[in-house]
């Protein structure tokens, strides 16, 4: 029995009957020789962490576009917070922590530059539409390394079903939807207060009474509620009061931060950058990088351009905009 097999044996002994065992994975689209040390889900986690798409998340917007300050969240720090919350829930429920972590780390790999502002533009301009969770799956299946990174079916399923009405086939995957929401609601409150967009006093009092008055208290309440409501069950849930308070807090954030606030004042400029770049590369495919020229042999120009722009960081998108649309003499000024 090698190390991986021993780990799989331990999983069978200690994990919940509702957990997804590594040894019972549905496998990969392209069969591979098993690792002697790592389980398939551990291996998936490592592939995601070492991907270029994962590294680019550090320069992609969460909520604030080009914020002035070192402590605002980026798409990467958001991803790490989701992973921490998800692992806590998975461990407490005796679910597969490795699978949960892999999904959490990969769930936003397909996010555009400038956050949801970039996603909105690509969805409206690309003939195929654009959803970041579908693009995240495309990243791991096709785009990373030019051939994808061949993840297991359970990780792929969790990534593409982490938001909206979609429902992952494993409880580990379903955790990510809760963890994602818990993370962004709470850290966006923190960033919005830091940025002067909202005041602590403006947060609905009934939400604070139920969830807690501080960032840590609210996260602890939400996580603990899921754990106690879901223990020894084949489904995940929150209690009625905590769920309603969480959704009310989410609505407050949409009304006061996510839509039309000072936090979003640069959004139109960012959307114009994405739109102009998209239209330019569709009209001038010869300007695409050499590695994408090959993709044009098998893919539609709109698909290739959408993939290219979605993979950009904020600063690279701005750099390309300057390079293409701003006269060289002005760029030096």
PDB file of N, CA and C in Angstrom, residues 192-263:
ATOM      1  N   UNK A 192     -15.771  48.204   1.648  1.00  0.00           N
ATOM      2  CA  UNK A 192     -16.641  49.359   1.425  1.00  0.00           C
ATOM      3  C   UNK A 192     -16.544  50.356   2.580  1.00  0.00           C
ATOM      4  N   UNK A 193     -16.433  49.854   3.786  1.00  0.00           N
ATOM      5  CA  UNK A 193     -16.243  50.735   4.950  1.00  0.00           C
ATOM      6  C   UNK A 193     -14.879  51.421   4.855  1.00  0.00           C
ATOM      7  N   UNK A 194     -13.843  50.652   4.513  1.00  0.00           N
ATOM      8  CA  UNK A 194     -12.501  51.212   4.370  1.00  0.00           C
ATOM      9  C   UNK A 194     -12.475  52.290   3.292  1.00  0.00           C
ATOM     10  N   UNK A 195     -13.231  52.093   2.225  1.00  0.00           N
ATOM     11  CA  UNK A 195     -13.259  53.047   1.132  1.00  0.00           C
ATOM     12  C   UNK A 195     -14.214  54.207   1.332  1.00  0.00           C
ATOM     13  N   UNK A 196     -14.926  54.226   2.457  1.00  0.00           N
ATOM     14  CA  UNK A 196     -15.851  55.319   2.725  1.00  0.00           C
ATOM     15  C   UNK A 196     -17.130  55.263   1.916  1.00  0.00           C
ATOM     16  N   UNK A 197     -17.420  54.099   1.353  1.00  0.00           N
ATOM     17  CA  UNK A 197     -18.641  53.953   0.556  1.00  0.00           C
ATOM     18  C   UNK A 197     -19.862  53.806   1.456  1.00  0.00           C
ATOM     19  N   UNK A 198     -19.719  53.062   2.538  1.00  0.00           N
ATOM     20  CA  UNK A 198     -20.780  52.921   3.536  1.00  0.00           C
ATOM     21  C   UNK A 198     -20.178  53.146   4.918  1.00  0.00           C
ATOM     22  N   UNK A 199     -21.039  53.412   5.868  1.00  0.00           N
ATOM     23  CA  UNK A 199     -20.622  53.533   7.267  1.00  0.00           C
ATOM     24  C   UNK A 199     -21.139  52.325   8.028  1.00  0.00           C
ATOM     25  N   UNK A 200     -20.435  51.955   9.079  1.00  0.00           N
ATOM     26  CA  UNK A 200     -20.880  50.826   9.884  1.00  0.00           C
ATOM     27  C   UNK A 200     -22.324  51.009  10.334  1.00  0.00           C
ATOM     28  N   UNK A 201     -22.670  52.253  10.636  1.00  0.00           N
ATOM     29  CA  UNK A 201     -24.003  52.553  11.172  1.00  0.00           C
ATOM     30  C   UNK A 201     -25.117  52.333  10.151  1.00  0.00           C
ATOM     31  N   UNK A 202     -24.748  52.257   8.872  1.00  0.00           N
ATOM     32  CA  UNK A 202     -25.773  52.104   7.835  1.00  0.00           C
ATOM     33  C   UNK A 202     -26.157  50.650   7.593  1.00  0.00           C
ATOM     34  N   UNK A 203     -25.370  49.707   8.117  1.00  0.00           N
ATOM     35  CA  UNK A 203     -25.689  48.282   7.935  1.00  0.00           C
ATOM     36  C   UNK A 203     -26.979  47.969   8.687  1.00  0.00           C
ATOM     37  N   UNK A 204     -27.925  47.272   8.059  1.00  0.00           N
ATOM     38  CA  UNK A 204     -29.214  46.986   8.708  1.00  0.00           C
ATOM     39  C   UNK A 204     -29.038  46.377  10.098  1.00  0.00           C
ATOM     40  N   UNK A 205     -29.706  46.987  11.074  1.00  0.00           N
ATOM     41  CA  UNK A 205     -29.529  46.579  12.478  1.00  0.00           C
ATOM     42  C   UNK A 205     -29.970  45.141  12.723  1.00  0.00           C
ATOM     43  N   UNK A 206     -31.050  44.722  12.068  1.00  0.00           N
ATOM     44  CA  UNK A 206     -31.524  43.362  12.326  1.00  0.00           C
ATOM     45  C   UNK A 206     -30.522  42.319  11.817  1.00  0.00           C
ATOM     46  N   UNK A 207     -29.763  42.673  10.781  1.00  0.00           N
ATOM     47  CA  UNK A 207     -28.716  41.765  10.298  1.00  0.00           C
ATOM     48  C   UNK A 207     -27.594  41.652  11.324  1.00  0.00           C
ATOM     49  N   UNK A 208     -27.227  42.780  11.905  1.00  0.00           N
ATOM     50  CA  UNK A 208     -26.163  42.781  12.903  1.00  0.00           C
ATOM     51  C   UNK A 208     -26.582  42.025  14.159  1.00  0.00           C
ATOM     52  N   UNK A 209     -27.848  42.168  14.526  1.00  0.00           N
ATOM     53  CA  UNK A 209     -28.336  41.484  15.732  1.00  0.00           C
ATOM     54  C   UNK A 209     -28.291  39.967  15.569  1.00  0.00           C
ATOM     55  N   UNK A 210     -28.582  39.491  14.372  1.00  0.00           N
ATOM     56  CA  UNK A 210     -28.605  38.041  14.124  1.00  0.00           C
ATOM     57  C   UNK A 210     -27.219  37.504  13.790  1.00  0.00           C
ATOM     58  N   UNK A 211     -26.477  38.226  12.947  1.00  0.00           N
ATOM     59  CA  UNK A 211     -25.222  37.710  12.414  1.00  0.00           C
ATOM     60  C   UNK A 211     -23.999  38.148  13.211  1.00  0.00           C
ATOM     61  N   UNK A 212     -24.063  39.298  13.830  1.00  0.00           N
ATOM     62  CA  UNK A 212     -22.916  39.794  14.589  1.00  0.00           C
ATOM     63  C   UNK A 212     -22.512  41.185  14.152  1.00  0.00           C
ATOM     64  N   UNK A 213     -21.888  41.921  15.039  1.00  0.00           N
ATOM     65  CA  UNK A 213     -21.551  43.324  14.778  1.00  0.00           C
ATOM     66  C   UNK A 213     -20.197  43.491  14.118  1.00  0.00           C
ATOM     67  N   UNK A 214     -19.349  42.467  14.159  1.00  0.00           N
ATOM     68  CA  UNK A 214     -18.024  42.578  13.548  1.00  0.00           C
ATOM     69  C   UNK A 214     -17.883  41.595  12.389  1.00  0.00           C
ATOM     70  N   UNK A 215     -16.855  41.854  11.586  1.00  0.00           N
ATOM     71  CA  UNK A 215     -16.543  40.987  10.440  1.00  0.00           C
ATOM     72  C   UNK A 215     -16.374  39.530  10.891  1.00  0.00           C
ATOM     73  N   UNK A 216     -15.597  39.323  11.942  1.00  0.00           N
ATOM     74  CA  UNK A 216     -15.329  37.967  12.424  1.00  0.00           C
ATOM     75  C   UNK A 216     -16.583  37.301  12.969  1.00  0.00           C
ATOM     76  N   UNK A 217     -17.391  38.065  13.702  1.00  0.00           N
ATOM     77  CA  UNK A 217     -18.615  37.501  14.278  1.00  0.00           C
ATOM     78  C   UNK A 217     -19.576  37.048  13.191  1.00  0.00           C
ATOM     79  N   UNK A 218     -19.717  37.843  12.142  1.00  0.00           N
ATOM     80  CA  UNK A 218     -20.656  37.487  11.073  1.00  0.00           C
ATOM     81  C   UNK A 218     -20.213  36.222  10.339  1.00  0.00           C
ATOM     82  N   UNK A 219     -18.936  36.151  10.021  1.00  0.00           N
ATOM     83  CA  UNK A 219     -18.434  34.955   9.346  1.00  0.00           C
ATOM     84  C   UNK A 219     -18.612  33.726  10.236  1.00  0.00           C
ATOM     85  N   UNK A 220     -18.286  33.867  11.503  1.00  0.00           N
ATOM     86  CA  UNK A 220     -18.412  32.742  12.436  1.00  0.00           C
ATOM     87  C   UNK A 220     -19.857  32.277  12.554  1.00  0.00           C
ATOM     88  N   UNK A 221     -20.784  33.236  12.606  1.00  0.00           N
ATOM     89  CA  UNK A 221     -22.207  32.887  12.708  1.00  0.00           C
ATOM     90  C   UNK A 221     -22.678  32.115  11.483  1.00  0.00           C
ATOM     91  N   UNK A 222     -22.325  32.601  10.313  1.00  0.00           N
ATOM     92  CA  UNK A 222     -22.767  31.961   9.080  1.00  0.00           C
ATOM     93  C   UNK A 222     -22.184  30.559   8.936  1.00  0.00           C
ATOM     94  N   UNK A 223     -20.885  30.425   9.195  1.00  0.00           N
ATOM     95  CA  UNK A 223     -20.242  29.119   9.083  1.00  0.00           C
ATOM     96  C   UNK A 223     -20.813  28.136  10.106  1.00  0.00           C
ATOM     97  N   UNK A 224     -20.906  28.577  11.342  1.00  0.00           N
ATOM     98  CA  UNK A 224     -21.403  27.693  12.407  1.00  0.00           C
ATOM     99  C   UNK A 224     -22.830  27.252  12.129  1.00  0.00           C
ATOM    100  N   UNK A 225     -23.635  28.158  11.610  1.00  0.00           N
ATOM    101  CA  UNK A 225     -25.033  27.833  11.327  1.00  0.00           C
ATOM    102  C   UNK A 225     -25.129  26.745  10.263  1.00  0.00           C
ATOM    103  N   UNK A 226     -24.345  26.858   9.206  1.00  0.00           N
ATOM    104  CA  UNK A 226     -24.342  25.828   8.170  1.00  0.00           C
ATOM    105  C   UNK A 226     -23.927  24.477   8.747  1.00  0.00           C
ATOM    106  N   UNK A 227     -22.886  24.488   9.558  1.00  0.00           N
ATOM    107  CA  UNK A 227     -22.370  23.239  10.130  1.00  0.00           C
ATOM    108  C   UNK A 227     -23.419  22.553  10.990  1.00  0.00           C
ATOM    109  N   UNK A 228     -24.050  23.293  11.891  1.00  0.00           N
ATOM    110  CA  UNK A 228     -25.024  22.693  12.800  1.00  0.00           C
ATOM    111  C   UNK A 228     -26.327  22.311  12.095  1.00  0.00           C
ATOM    112  N   UNK A 229     -26.694  23.064  11.062  1.00  0.00           N
ATOM    113  CA  UNK A 229     -27.909  22.744  10.325  1.00  0.00           C
ATOM    114  C   UNK A 229     -27.716  21.565   9.370  1.00  0.00           C
ATOM    115  N   UNK A 230     -26.473  21.313   8.982  1.00  0.00           N
ATOM    116  CA  UNK A 230     -26.203  20.313   7.943  1.00  0.00           C
ATOM    117  C   UNK A 230     -25.560  19.028   8.457  1.00  0.00           C
ATOM    118  N   UNK A 231     -25.235  18.978   9.735  1.00  0.00           N
ATOM    119  CA  UNK A 231     -24.526  17.817  10.289  1.00  0.00           C
ATOM    120  C   UNK A 231     -25.310  16.520  10.064  1.00  0.00           C
ATOM    121  N   UNK A 232     -24.617  15.519   9.544  1.00  0.00           N
ATOM    122  CA  UNK A 232     -25.177  14.181   9.332  1.00  0.00           C
ATOM    123  C   UNK A 232     -26.357  14.164   8.361  1.00  0.00           C
ATOM    124  N   UNK A 233     -26.374  15.132   7.446  1.00  0.00           N
ATOM    125  CA  UNK A 233     -27.433  15.199   6.441  1.00  0.00           C
ATOM    126  C   UNK A 233     -26.818  15.106   5.048  1.00  0.00           C
ATOM    127  N   UNK A 234     -27.655  14.773   4.077  1.00  0.00           N
ATOM    128  CA  UNK A 234     -27.164  14.668   2.711  1.00  0.00           C
ATOM    129  C   UNK A 234     -27.420  15.940   1.917  1.00  0.00           C
ATOM    130  N   UNK A 235     -27.671  17.029   2.626  1.00  0.00           N
ATOM    131  CA  UNK A 235     -27.866  18.328   1.988  1.00  0.00           C
ATOM    132  C   UNK A 235     -27.304  19.411   2.887  1.00  0.00           C
ATOM    133  N   UNK A 236     -27.022  20.574   2.313  1.00  0.00           N
ATOM    134  CA  UNK A 236     -26.510  21.706   3.076  1.00  0.00           C
ATOM    135  C   UNK A 236     -27.604  22.750   3.228  1.00  0.00           C
ATOM    136  N   UNK A 237     -27.632  23.403   4.378  1.00  0.00           N
ATOM    137  CA  UNK A 237     -28.639  24.430   4.591  1.00  0.00           C
ATOM    138  C   UNK A 237     -28.228  25.367   5.710  1.00  0.00           C
ATOM    139  N   UNK A 238     -28.910  26.512   5.759  1.00  0.00           N
ATOM    140  CA  UNK A 238     -28.803  27.459   6.865  1.00  0.00           C
ATOM    141  C   UNK A 238     -30.140  27.483   7.589  1.00  0.00           C
ATOM    142  N   UNK A 239     -30.127  27.907   8.835  1.00  0.00           N
ATOM    143  CA  UNK A 239     -31.388  28.093   9.541  1.00  0.00           C
ATOM    144  C   UNK A 239     -32.143  29.266   8.903  1.00  0.00           C
ATOM    145  N   UNK A 240     -33.439  29.298   9.086  1.00  0.00           N
ATOM    146  CA  UNK A 240     -34.281  30.309   8.431  1.00  0.00           C
ATOM    147  C   UNK A 240     -33.837  31.722   8.779  1.00  0.00           C
ATOM    148  N   UNK A 241     -33.591  32.002  10.059  1.00  0.00           N
ATOM    149  CA  UNK A 241     -33.252  33.366  10.493  1.00  0.00           C
ATOM    150  C   UNK A 241     -31.896  33.808   9.946  1.00  0.00           C
ATOM    151  N   UNK A 242     -30.897  32.924  10.020  1.00  0.00           N
ATOM    152  CA  UNK A 242     -29.562  33.290   9.552  1.00  0.00           C
ATOM    153  C   UNK A 242     -29.557  33.436   8.030  1.00  0.00           C
ATOM    154  N   UNK A 243     -30.271  32.558   7.347  1.00  0.00           N
ATOM    155  CA  UNK A 243     -30.338  32.664   5.891  1.00  0.00           C
ATOM    156  C   UNK A 243     -30.985  33.982   5.472  1.00  0.00           C
ATOM    157  N   UNK A 244     -32.091  34.335   6.113  1.00  0.00           N
ATOM    158  CA  UNK A 244     -32.787  35.565   5.746  1.00  0.00           C
ATOM    159  C   UNK A 244     -31.935  36.790   6.043  1.00  0.00           C
ATOM    160  N   UNK A 245     -31.248  36.790   7.184  1.00  0.00           N
ATOM    161  CA  UNK A 245     -30.367  37.909   7.524  1.00  0.00           C
ATOM    162  C   UNK A 245     -29.216  38.017   6.525  1.00  0.00           C
ATOM    163  N   UNK A 246     -28.705  36.874   6.109  1.00  0.00           N
ATOM    164  CA  UNK A 246     -27.621  36.861   5.124  1.00  0.00           C
ATOM    165  C   UNK A 246     -28.091  37.433   3.790  1.00  0.00           C
ATOM    166  N   UNK A 247     -29.267  37.031   3.342  1.00  0.00           N
ATOM    167  CA  UNK A 247     -29.801  37.533   2.079  1.00  0.00           C
ATOM    168  C   UNK A 247     -30.154  39.018   2.171  1.00  0.00           C
ATOM    169  N   UNK A 248     -30.630  39.456   3.327  1.00  0.00           N
ATOM    170  CA  UNK A 248     -30.914  40.882   3.517  1.00  0.00           C
ATOM    171  C   UNK A 248     -29.628  41.701   3.464  1.00  0.00           C
ATOM    172  N   UNK A 249     -28.567  41.144   4.035  1.00  0.00           N
ATOM    173  CA  UNK A 249     -27.276  41.821   4.004  1.00  0.00           C
ATOM    174  C   UNK A 249     -26.746  41.864   2.570  1.00  0.00           C
ATOM    175  N   UNK A 250     -26.943  40.799   1.843  1.00  0.00           N
ATOM    176  CA  UNK A 250     -26.526  40.754   0.438  1.00  0.00           C
ATOM    177  C   UNK A 250     -27.288  41.808  -0.373  1.00  0.00           C
ATOM    178  N   UNK A 251     -28.583  41.933  -0.134  1.00  0.00           N
ATOM    179  CA  UNK A 251     -29.382  42.944  -0.833  1.00  0.00           C
ATOM    180  C   UNK A 251     -28.892  44.352  -0.494  1.00  0.00           C
ATOM    181  N   UNK A 252     -28.580  44.570   0.772  1.00  0.00           N
ATOM    182  CA  UNK A 252     -28.040  45.866   1.194  1.00  0.00           C
ATOM    183  C   UNK A 252     -26.772  46.195   0.414  1.00  0.00           C
ATOM    184  N   UNK A 253     -25.913  45.202   0.206  1.00  0.00           N
ATOM    185  CA  UNK A 253     -24.669  45.430  -0.521  1.00  0.00           C
ATOM    186  C   UNK A 253     -24.938  45.732  -1.996  1.00  0.00           C
ATOM    187  N   UNK A 254     -25.905  45.043  -2.589  1.00  0.00           N
ATOM    188  CA  UNK A 254     -26.242  45.334  -3.980  1.00  0.00           C
ATOM    189  C   UNK A 254     -26.797  46.743  -4.120  1.00  0.00           C
ATOM    190  N   UNK A 255     -27.638  47.136  -3.178  1.00  0.00           N
ATOM    191  CA  UNK A 255     -28.274  48.449  -3.253  1.00  0.00           C
ATOM    192  C   UNK A 255     -27.311  49.594  -2.968  1.00  0.00           C
ATOM    193  N   UNK A 256     -26.322  49.354  -2.140  1.00  0.00           N
ATOM    194  CA  UNK A 256     -25.472  50.447  -1.661  1.00  0.00           C
ATOM    195  C   UNK A 256     -24.013  50.384  -2.109  1.00  0.00           C
ATOM    196  N   UNK A 257     -23.568  49.244  -2.620  1.00  0.00           N
ATOM    197  CA  UNK A 257     -22.159  49.113  -3.004  1.00  0.00           C
ATOM    198  C   UNK A 257     -22.013  48.613  -4.432  1.00  0.00           C
ATOM    199  N   UNK A 258     -22.670  47.510  -4.760  1.00  0.00           N
ATOM    200  CA  UNK A 258     -22.420  46.858  -6.043  1.00  0.00           C
ATOM    201  C   UNK A 258     -23.001  47.605  -7.234  1.00  0.00           C
ATOM    202  N   UNK A 259     -24.034  48.396  -7.026  1.00  0.00           N
ATOM    203  CA  UNK A 259     -24.704  49.078  -8.138  1.00  0.00           C
ATOM    204  C   UNK A 259     -24.723  50.583  -7.888  1.00  0.00           C
ATOM    205  N   UNK A 260     -24.057  51.333  -8.752  1.00  0.00           N
ATOM    206  CA  UNK A 260     -24.182  52.779  -8.750  1.00  0.00           C
ATOM    207  C   UNK A 260     -23.503  53.528  -7.628  1.00  0.00           C
ATOM    208  N   UNK A 261     -22.669  52.887  -6.835  1.00  0.00           N
ATOM    209  CA  UNK A 261     -22.013  53.584  -5.736  1.00  0.00           C
ATOM    210  C   UNK A 261     -20.685  54.170  -6.194  1.00  0.00           C
ATOM    211  N   UNK A 262     -20.053  54.929  -5.319  1.00  0.00           N
ATOM    212  CA  UNK A 262     -18.741  55.494  -5.618  1.00  0.00           C
ATOM    213  C   UNK A 262     -17.725  54.390  -5.869  1.00  0.00           C
ATOM    214  N   UNK A 263     -17.963  53.225  -5.279  1.00  0.00           N
ATOM    215  CA  UNK A 263     -17.057  52.092  -5.494  1.00  0.00           C
ATOM    216  C   UNK A 263     -17.045  51.664  -6.958  1.00  0.00           C
TER     217      UNK A 263
END
